[in-house]
Amino acid sequence: MNPALVCIPTYNERENIEAITLAVLKADPRVDILIVDDNSPDGTGHIADQLAAKEPRVRVLHREKKEGLGRAYLAAFRWALAEGYTYILEMDADFSHDPRYLPGLMDAAEAGADLVLGSRYVTGGGTVNWGVGRQVISRGGSLYARTILGVGVQDLTGGFKCFHRRVLETLDLDAVHSTGYAFQIELTYRTLKNGFTVREVPIIFEDRRVGHSKMSKKIFAEALTMVWKLRLTV
């Protein structure tokens, strides 16, 4: 077993799952992979099982139904902690999070950071193939969350990150109820509130290559309201 586990939630990602799995395995020999499939009707889970049967560094966690990104990650975190992994990473299946950045996240974590964020909004970071509208929404969302929560992290909504296990062991995972962007904001905020160190390393975020975005108006609205709940209750 390697010291780190990359958790990759999937729902209808049959076009991406094999390619992203092989790319992650190649990117960093320190990591294993847990594919968390929410009973994808397109057969993603079956492809994941085939990959796991051939590659000992790959595991698959099957869930009965789609419950949102947050629920999938929480299930993965609990699995990773039970298995004894020291570093637990999040990343998307669609190549918007490029596996080439994994060594940088791992190096920063091994150097002592409690949480390492792959950040679009620090020097050296950025986005590719985004229109002006999406850039305004994303940057504005991060600024909105930073201002209300009173934190200095530049990319609060990013989902490419590496936790040391001590963070997830300390946080009350049962108290986390948000999904989507709000989930990413909440986990980082709870990490900061518990006194852990957060380091941002630059990444270039590229829009998904194939398939369809899981973003929705409901997810965006949840993020807008969740930051106030966090500010008042955490």
PDB file of N, CA and C in Angstrom, residues 53-135:
ATOM      1  N   ALA A  53      -9.232  -4.960 -11.353  1.00  0.00           N
ATOM      2  CA  ALA A  53      -8.849  -6.366 -11.487  1.00  0.00           C
ATOM      3  C   ALA A  53      -7.457  -6.513 -12.098  1.00  0.00           C
ATOM      4  N   LYS A  54      -7.051  -5.522 -12.887  1.00  0.00           N
ATOM      5  CA  LYS A  54      -5.748  -5.585 -13.556  1.00  0.00           C
ATOM      6  C   LYS A  54      -4.663  -4.807 -12.815  1.00  0.00           C
ATOM      7  N   GLU A  55      -5.049  -3.842 -11.989  1.00  0.00           N
ATOM      8  CA  GLU A  55      -4.075  -2.945 -11.371  1.00  0.00           C
ATOM      9  C   GLU A  55      -4.244  -2.960  -9.852  1.00  0.00           C
ATOM     10  N   PRO A  56      -3.254  -3.462  -9.104  1.00  0.00           N
ATOM     11  CA  PRO A  56      -3.381  -3.558  -7.644  1.00  0.00           C
ATOM     12  C   PRO A  56      -3.436  -2.216  -6.928  1.00  0.00           C
ATOM     13  N   ARG A  57      -3.074  -1.127  -7.588  1.00  0.00           N
ATOM     14  CA  ARG A  57      -3.133   0.194  -6.961  1.00  0.00           C
ATOM     15  C   ARG A  57      -4.518   0.837  -7.078  1.00  0.00           C
ATOM     16  N   VAL A  58      -5.460   0.150  -7.701  1.00  0.00           N
ATOM     17  CA  VAL A  58      -6.800   0.701  -7.917  1.00  0.00           C
ATOM     18  C   VAL A  58      -7.827  -0.075  -7.100  1.00  0.00           C
ATOM     19  N   ARG A  59      -8.696   0.664  -6.398  1.00  0.00           N
ATOM     20  CA  ARG A  59      -9.813   0.089  -5.673  1.00  0.00           C
ATOM     21  C   ARG A  59     -11.104   0.772  -6.144  1.00  0.00           C
ATOM     22  N   VAL A  60     -12.223   0.116  -5.899  1.00  0.00           N
ATOM     23  CA  VAL A  60     -13.515   0.679  -6.307  1.00  0.00           C
ATOM     24  C   VAL A  60     -14.484   0.603  -5.136  1.00  0.00           C
ATOM     25  N   LEU A  61     -15.164   1.715  -4.880  1.00  0.00           N
ATOM     26  CA  LEU A  61     -16.219   1.769  -3.874  1.00  0.00           C
ATOM     27  C   LEU A  61     -17.528   2.036  -4.604  1.00  0.00           C
ATOM     28  N   HIS A  62     -18.436   1.060  -4.574  1.00  0.00           N
ATOM     29  CA  HIS A  62     -19.729   1.206  -5.241  1.00  0.00           C
ATOM     30  C   HIS A  62     -20.766   1.720  -4.255  1.00  0.00           C
ATOM     31  N   ARG A  63     -21.489   2.761  -4.661  1.00  0.00           N
ATOM     32  CA  ARG A  63     -22.568   3.315  -3.856  1.00  0.00           C
ATOM     33  C   ARG A  63     -23.896   3.076  -4.569  1.00  0.00           C
ATOM     34  N   GLU A  64     -24.967   2.982  -3.806  1.00  0.00           N
ATOM     35  CA  GLU A  64     -26.243   2.555  -4.364  1.00  0.00           C
ATOM     36  C   GLU A  64     -26.878   3.578  -5.289  1.00  0.00           C
ATOM     37  N   LYS A  65     -26.655   4.871  -5.011  1.00  0.00           N
ATOM     38  CA  LYS A  65     -27.321   5.891  -5.807  1.00  0.00           C
ATOM     39  C   LYS A  65     -26.531   7.187  -5.772  1.00  0.00           C
ATOM     40  N   LYS A  66     -26.905   8.089  -6.657  1.00  0.00           N
ATOM     41  CA  LYS A  66     -26.267   9.399  -6.720  1.00  0.00           C
ATOM     42  C   LYS A  66     -26.781  10.276  -5.595  1.00  0.00           C
ATOM     43  N   GLU A  67     -25.865  10.742  -4.744  1.00  0.00           N
ATOM     44  CA  GLU A  67     -26.231  11.590  -3.616  1.00  0.00           C
ATOM     45  C   GLU A  67     -25.439  12.891  -3.583  1.00  0.00           C
ATOM     46  N   GLY A  68     -24.699  13.168  -4.628  1.00  0.00           N
ATOM     47  CA  GLY A  68     -23.920  14.403  -4.664  1.00  0.00           C
ATOM     48  C   GLY A  68     -22.461  14.169  -4.364  1.00  0.00           C
ATOM     49  N   LEU A  69     -21.665  15.118  -4.814  1.00  0.00           N
ATOM     50  CA  LEU A  69     -20.215  15.014  -4.675  1.00  0.00           C
ATOM     51  C   LEU A  69     -19.780  14.899  -3.222  1.00  0.00           C
ATOM     52  N   GLY A  70     -20.393  15.685  -2.359  1.00  0.00           N
ATOM     53  CA  GLY A  70     -20.000  15.676  -0.949  1.00  0.00           C
ATOM     54  C   GLY A  70     -20.169  14.320  -0.301  1.00  0.00           C
ATOM     55  N   ARG A  71     -21.315  13.668  -0.538  1.00  0.00           N
ATOM     56  CA  ARG A  71     -21.550  12.349   0.052  1.00  0.00           C
ATOM     57  C   ARG A  71     -20.530  11.334  -0.464  1.00  0.00           C
ATOM     58  N   ALA A  72     -20.199  11.419  -1.744  1.00  0.00           N
ATOM     59  CA  ALA A  72     -19.223  10.487  -2.318  1.00  0.00           C
ATOM     60  C   ALA A  72     -17.852  10.679  -1.674  1.00  0.00           C
ATOM     61  N   TYR A  73     -17.436  11.926  -1.508  1.00  0.00           N
ATOM     62  CA  TYR A  73     -16.131  12.176  -0.900  1.00  0.00           C
ATOM     63  C   TYR A  73     -16.103  11.753   0.564  1.00  0.00           C
ATOM     64  N   LEU A  74     -17.160  12.003   1.297  1.00  0.00           N
ATOM     65  CA  LEU A  74     -17.175  11.596   2.702  1.00  0.00           C
ATOM     66  C   LEU A  74     -17.061  10.080   2.836  1.00  0.00           C
ATOM     67  N   ALA A  75     -17.733   9.349   1.957  1.00  0.00           N
ATOM     68  CA  ALA A  75     -17.599   7.891   1.968  1.00  0.00           C
ATOM     69  C   ALA A  75     -16.165   7.479   1.664  1.00  0.00           C
ATOM     70  N   ALA A  76     -15.548   8.177   0.715  1.00  0.00           N
ATOM     71  CA  ALA A  76     -14.156   7.875   0.363  1.00  0.00           C
ATOM     72  C   ALA A  76     -13.207   8.190   1.511  1.00  0.00           C
ATOM     73  N   PHE A  77     -13.436   9.312   2.191  1.00  0.00           N
ATOM     74  CA  PHE A  77     -12.582   9.688   3.322  1.00  0.00           C
ATOM     75  C   PHE A  77     -12.632   8.631   4.418  1.00  0.00           C
ATOM     76  N   ARG A  78     -13.824   8.184   4.738  1.00  0.00           N
ATOM     77  CA  ARG A  78     -13.968   7.171   5.795  1.00  0.00           C
ATOM     78  C   ARG A  78     -13.262   5.873   5.391  1.00  0.00           C
ATOM     79  N   TRP A  79     -13.389   5.503   4.135  1.00  0.00           N
ATOM     80  CA  TRP A  79     -12.727   4.296   3.631  1.00  0.00           C
ATOM     81  C   TRP A  79     -11.210   4.449   3.732  1.00  0.00           C
ATOM     82  N   ALA A  80     -10.700   5.617   3.326  1.00  0.00           N
ATOM     83  CA  ALA A  80      -9.260   5.857   3.343  1.00  0.00           C
ATOM     84  C   ALA A  80      -8.701   5.827   4.757  1.00  0.00           C
ATOM     85  N   LEU A  81      -9.417   6.438   5.697  1.00  0.00           N
ATOM     86  CA  LEU A  81      -8.959   6.439   7.083  1.00  0.00           C
ATOM     87  C   LEU A  81      -8.957   5.025   7.654  1.00  0.00           C
ATOM     88  N   ALA A  82      -9.984   4.249   7.347  1.00  0.00           N
ATOM     89  CA  ALA A  82     -10.062   2.879   7.846  1.00  0.00           C
ATOM     90  C   ALA A  82      -8.938   2.012   7.297  1.00  0.00           C
ATOM     91  N   GLU A  83      -8.519   2.309   6.069  1.00  0.00           N
ATOM     92  CA  GLU A  83      -7.458   1.529   5.433  1.00  0.00           C
ATOM     93  C   GLU A  83      -6.058   1.975   5.854  1.00  0.00           C
ATOM     94  N   GLY A  84      -5.951   3.124   6.527  1.00  0.00           N
ATOM     95  CA  GLY A  84      -4.667   3.557   7.061  1.00  0.00           C
ATOM     96  C   GLY A  84      -3.847   4.484   6.196  1.00  0.00           C
ATOM     97  N   TYR A  85      -4.449   5.129   5.209  1.00  0.00           N
ATOM     98  CA  TYR A  85      -3.694   6.057   4.355  1.00  0.00           C
ATOM     99  C   TYR A  85      -3.332   7.324   5.121  1.00  0.00           C
ATOM    100  N   THR A  86      -2.148   7.852   4.857  1.00  0.00           N
ATOM    101  CA  THR A  86      -1.689   9.075   5.504  1.00  0.00           C
ATOM    102  C   THR A  86      -2.177  10.320   4.780  1.00  0.00           C
ATOM    103  N   TYR A  87      -2.200  10.283   3.462  1.00  0.00           N
ATOM    104  CA  TYR A  87      -2.617  11.420   2.650  1.00  0.00           C
ATOM    105  C   TYR A  87      -3.831  11.013   1.814  1.00  0.00           C
ATOM    106  N   ILE A  88      -4.856  11.858   1.826  1.00  0.00           N
ATOM    107  CA  ILE A  88      -6.083  11.578   1.091  1.00  0.00           C
ATOM    108  C   ILE A  88      -6.345  12.743   0.153  1.00  0.00           C
ATOM    109  N   LEU A  89      -6.409  12.448  -1.133  1.00  0.00           N
ATOM    110  CA  LEU A  89      -6.540  13.482  -2.154  1.00  0.00           C
ATOM    111  C   LEU A  89      -7.895  13.423  -2.840  1.00  0.00           C
ATOM    112  N   GLU A  90      -8.363  14.593  -3.265  1.00  0.00           N
ATOM    113  CA  GLU A  90      -9.568  14.721  -4.082  1.00  0.00           C
ATOM    114  C   GLU A  90      -9.171  15.152  -5.489  1.00  0.00           C
ATOM    115  N   MET A  91      -9.842  14.596  -6.491  1.00  0.00           N
ATOM    116  CA  MET A  91      -9.715  15.138  -7.837  1.00  0.00           C
ATOM    117  C   MET A  91     -10.870  14.663  -8.711  1.00  0.00           C
ATOM    118  N   ASP A  92     -11.154  15.427  -9.764  1.00  0.00           N
ATOM    119  CA  ASP A  92     -12.222  15.093 -10.690  1.00  0.00           C
ATOM    120  C   ASP A  92     -11.771  14.033 -11.685  1.00  0.00           C
ATOM    121  N   ALA A  93     -12.752  13.374 -12.287  1.00  0.00           N
ATOM    122  CA  ALA A  93     -12.464  12.313 -13.257  1.00  0.00           C
ATOM    123  C   ALA A  93     -12.310  12.831 -14.678  1.00  0.00           C
ATOM    124  N   ASP A  94     -12.566  14.115 -14.919  1.00  0.00           N
ATOM    125  CA  ASP A  94     -12.730  14.606 -16.286  1.00  0.00           C
ATOM    126  C   ASP A  94     -11.508  15.344 -16.843  1.00  0.00           C
ATOM    127  N   PHE A  95     -10.366  15.259 -16.159  1.00  0.00           N
ATOM    128  CA  PHE A  95      -9.107  15.895 -16.568  1.00  0.00           C
ATOM    129  C   PHE A  95      -9.108  17.409 -16.376  1.00  0.00           C
ATOM    130  N   SER A  96     -10.143  17.974 -15.764  1.00  0.00           N
ATOM    131  CA  SER A  96     -10.043  19.392 -15.409  1.00  0.00           C
ATOM    132  C   SER A  96      -8.964  19.575 -14.342  1.00  0.00           C
ATOM    133  N   HIS A  97      -8.744  18.547 -13.540  1.00  0.00           N
ATOM    134  CA  HIS A  97      -7.601  18.490 -12.622  1.00  0.00           C
ATOM    135  C   HIS A  97      -6.544  17.610 -13.278  1.00  0.00           C
ATOM    136  N   ASP A  98      -5.478  18.226 -13.743  1.00  0.00           N
ATOM    137  CA  ASP A  98      -4.450  17.501 -14.489  1.00  0.00           C
ATOM    138  C   ASP A  98      -3.589  16.677 -13.539  1.00  0.00           C
ATOM    139  N   PRO A  99      -3.470  15.365 -13.780  1.00  0.00           N
ATOM    140  CA  PRO A  99      -2.652  14.522 -12.902  1.00  0.00           C
ATOM    141  C   PRO A  99      -1.195  14.963 -12.782  1.00  0.00           C
ATOM    142  N   ARG A 100      -0.700  15.764 -13.729  1.00  0.00           N
ATOM    143  CA  ARG A 100       0.696  16.194 -13.649  1.00  0.00           C
ATOM    144  C   ARG A 100       0.980  17.049 -12.419  1.00  0.00           C
ATOM    145  N   TYR A 101      -0.079  17.576 -11.784  1.00  0.00           N
ATOM    146  CA  TYR A 101       0.116  18.384 -10.583  1.00  0.00           C
ATOM    147  C   TYR A 101       0.153  17.552  -9.302  1.00  0.00           C
ATOM    148  N   LEU A 102      -0.125  16.271  -9.384  1.00  0.00           N
ATOM    149  CA  LEU A 102      -0.140  15.441  -8.186  1.00  0.00           C
ATOM    150  C   LEU A 102       1.183  15.446  -7.427  1.00  0.00           C
ATOM    151  N   PRO A 103       2.335  15.327  -8.103  1.00  0.00           N
ATOM    152  CA  PRO A 103       3.597  15.364  -7.349  1.00  0.00           C
ATOM    153  C   PRO A 103       3.777  16.645  -6.543  1.00  0.00           C
ATOM    154  N   GLY A 104       3.333  17.782  -7.073  1.00  0.00           N
ATOM    155  CA  GLY A 104       3.447  19.040  -6.345  1.00  0.00           C
ATOM    156  C   GLY A 104       2.589  19.060  -5.098  1.00  0.00           C
ATOM    157  N   LEU A 105       1.363  18.539  -5.204  1.00  0.00           N
ATOM    158  CA  LEU A 105       0.498  18.460  -4.030  1.00  0.00           C
ATOM    159  C   LEU A 105       1.096  17.526  -2.989  1.00  0.00           C
ATOM    160  N   MET A 106       1.595  16.381  -3.445  1.00  0.00           N
ATOM    161  CA  MET A 106       2.184  15.417  -2.523  1.00  0.00           C
ATOM    162  C   MET A 106       3.440  15.972  -1.856  1.00  0.00           C
ATOM    163  N   ASP A 107       4.281  16.651  -2.614  1.00  0.00           N
ATOM    164  CA  ASP A 107       5.514  17.221  -2.041  1.00  0.00           C
ATOM    165  C   ASP A 107       5.185  18.230  -0.948  1.00  0.00           C
ATOM    166  N   ALA A 108       4.180  19.091  -1.192  1.00  0.00           N
ATOM    167  CA  ALA A 108       3.801  20.092  -0.202  1.00  0.00           C
ATOM    168  C   ALA A 108       3.224  19.435   1.047  1.00  0.00           C
ATOM    169  N   ALA A 109       2.461  18.361   0.863  1.00  0.00           N
ATOM    170  CA  ALA A 109       1.900  17.650   2.010  1.00  0.00           C
ATOM    171  C   ALA A 109       2.995  16.967   2.822  1.00  0.00           C
ATOM    172  N   GLU A 110       3.926  16.342   2.142  1.00  0.00           N
ATOM    173  CA  GLU A 110       5.013  15.668   2.838  1.00  0.00           C
ATOM    174  C   GLU A 110       5.950  16.662   3.518  1.00  0.00           C
ATOM    175  N   ALA A 111       5.949  17.914   3.036  1.00  0.00           N
ATOM    176  CA  ALA A 111       6.764  18.958   3.671  1.00  0.00           C
ATOM    177  C   ALA A 111       6.102  19.522   4.932  1.00  0.00           C
ATOM    178  N   GLY A 112       4.856  19.105   5.198  1.00  0.00           N
ATOM    179  CA  GLY A 112       4.250  19.494   6.457  1.00  0.00           C
ATOM    180  C   GLY A 112       2.905  20.188   6.410  1.00  0.00           C
ATOM    181  N   ALA A 113       2.428  20.560   5.217  1.00  0.00           N
ATOM    182  CA  ALA A 113       1.128  21.223   5.139  1.00  0.00           C
ATOM    183  C   ALA A 113       0.022  20.246   5.524  1.00  0.00           C
ATOM    184  N   ASP A 114      -0.946  20.715   6.297  1.00  0.00           N
ATOM    185  CA  ASP A 114      -2.064  19.859   6.687  1.00  0.00           C
ATOM    186  C   ASP A 114      -3.061  19.669   5.551  1.00  0.00           C
ATOM    187  N   LEU A 115      -3.273  20.726   4.780  1.00  0.00           N
ATOM    188  CA  LEU A 115      -4.142  20.676   3.611  1.00  0.00           C
ATOM    189  C   LEU A 115      -3.467  21.435   2.483  1.00  0.00           C
ATOM    190  N   VAL A 116      -3.342  20.793   1.346  1.00  0.00           N
ATOM    191  CA  VAL A 116      -2.757  21.424   0.165  1.00  0.00           C
ATOM    192  C   VAL A 116      -3.859  21.603  -0.871  1.00  0.00           C
ATOM    193  N   LEU A 117      -4.011  22.828  -1.362  1.00  0.00           N
ATOM    194  CA  LEU A 117      -5.020  23.135  -2.369  1.00  0.00           C
ATOM    195  C   LEU A 117      -4.372  23.383  -3.717  1.00  0.00           C
ATOM    196  N   GLY A 118      -4.853  22.720  -4.749  1.00  0.00           N
ATOM    197  CA  GLY A 118      -4.480  23.083  -6.107  1.00  0.00           C
ATOM    198  C   GLY A 118      -5.253  24.332  -6.481  1.00  0.00           C
ATOM    199  N   SER A 119      -4.565  25.456  -6.607  1.00  0.00           N
ATOM    200  CA  SER A 119      -5.230  26.756  -6.682  1.00  0.00           C
ATOM    201  C   SER A 119      -5.125  27.396  -8.059  1.00  0.00           C
ATOM    202  N   ARG A 120      -6.266  27.846  -8.563  1.00  0.00           N
ATOM    203  CA  ARG A 120      -6.307  28.577  -9.831  1.00  0.00           C
ATOM    204  C   ARG A 120      -5.960  30.044  -9.652  1.00  0.00           C
ATOM    205  N   TYR A 121      -6.002  30.544  -8.408  1.00  0.00           N
ATOM    206  CA  TYR A 121      -5.981  31.981  -8.196  1.00  0.00           C
ATOM    207  C   TYR A 121      -4.792  32.483  -7.402  1.00  0.00           C
ATOM    208  N   VAL A 122      -3.711  31.705  -7.380  1.00  0.00           N
ATOM    209  CA  VAL A 122      -2.437  32.207  -6.877  1.00  0.00           C
ATOM    210  C   VAL A 122      -1.500  32.363  -8.071  1.00  0.00           C
ATOM    211  N   THR A 123      -0.380  33.031  -7.850  1.00  0.00           N
ATOM    212  CA  THR A 123       0.574  33.267  -8.938  1.00  0.00           C
ATOM    213  C   THR A 123       0.990  31.951  -9.574  1.00  0.00           C
ATOM    214  N   GLY A 124       0.864  31.874 -10.887  1.00  0.00           N
ATOM    215  CA  GLY A 124       1.189  30.655 -11.620  1.00  0.00           C
ATOM    216  C   GLY A 124      -0.013  29.799 -11.938  1.00  0.00           C
ATOM    217  N   GLY A 125      -1.146  30.078 -11.288  1.00  0.00           N
ATOM    218  CA  GLY A 125      -2.370  29.332 -11.545  1.00  0.00           C
ATOM    219  C   GLY A 125      -3.221  30.007 -12.593  1.00  0.00           C
ATOM    220  N   GLY A 126      -4.281  29.318 -13.026  1.00  0.00           N
ATOM    221  CA  GLY A 126      -5.163  29.908 -14.022  1.00  0.00           C
ATOM    222  C   GLY A 126      -6.173  28.916 -14.540  1.00  0.00           C
ATOM    223  N   THR A 127      -6.903  29.321 -15.580  1.00  0.00           N
ATOM    224  CA  THR A 127      -7.915  28.478 -16.210  1.00  0.00           C
ATOM    225  C   THR A 127      -7.728  28.500 -17.722  1.00  0.00           C
ATOM    226  N   VAL A 128      -8.239  27.449 -18.368  1.00  0.00           N
ATOM    227  CA  VAL A 128      -8.159  27.330 -19.824  1.00  0.00           C
ATOM    228  C   VAL A 128      -9.557  27.051 -20.366  1.00  0.00           C
ATOM    229  N   ASN A 129      -9.881  27.682 -21.481  1.00  0.00           N
ATOM    230  CA  ASN A 129     -11.149  27.461 -22.187  1.00  0.00           C
ATOM    231  C   ASN A 129     -12.370  27.908 -21.386  1.00  0.00           C
ATOM    232  N   TRP A 130     -12.196  28.949 -20.576  1.00  0.00           N
ATOM    233  CA  TRP A 130     -13.319  29.526 -19.848  1.00  0.00           C
ATOM    234  C   TRP A 130     -13.715  30.855 -20.484  1.00  0.00           C
ATOM    235  N   GLY A 131     -15.008  31.069 -20.631  1.00  0.00           N
ATOM    236  CA  GLY A 131     -15.498  32.351 -21.090  1.00  0.00           C
ATOM    237  C   GLY A 131     -15.420  33.385 -19.974  1.00  0.00           C
ATOM    238  N   VAL A 132     -15.651  34.642 -20.340  1.00  0.00           N
ATOM    239  CA  VAL A 132     -15.588  35.722 -19.368  1.00  0.00           C
ATOM    240  C   VAL A 132     -16.617  35.524 -18.271  1.00  0.00           C
ATOM    241  N   GLY A 133     -17.813  35.097 -18.649  1.00  0.00           N
ATOM    242  CA  GLY A 133     -18.876  34.914 -17.660  1.00  0.00           C
ATOM    243  C   GLY A 133     -18.515  33.896 -16.597  1.00  0.00           C
ATOM    244  N   ARG A 134     -17.958  32.772 -17.032  1.00  0.00           N
ATOM    245  CA  ARG A 134     -17.605  31.742 -16.058  1.00  0.00           C
ATOM    246  C   ARG A 134     -16.462  32.211 -15.158  1.00  0.00           C
ATOM    247  N   GLN A 135     -15.518  32.946 -15.722  1.00  0.00           N
ATOM    248  CA  GLN A 135     -14.421  33.462 -14.911  1.00  0.00           C
ATOM    249  C   GLN A 135     -14.938  34.437 -13.846  1.00  0.00           C
TER     250      GLN A 135
END
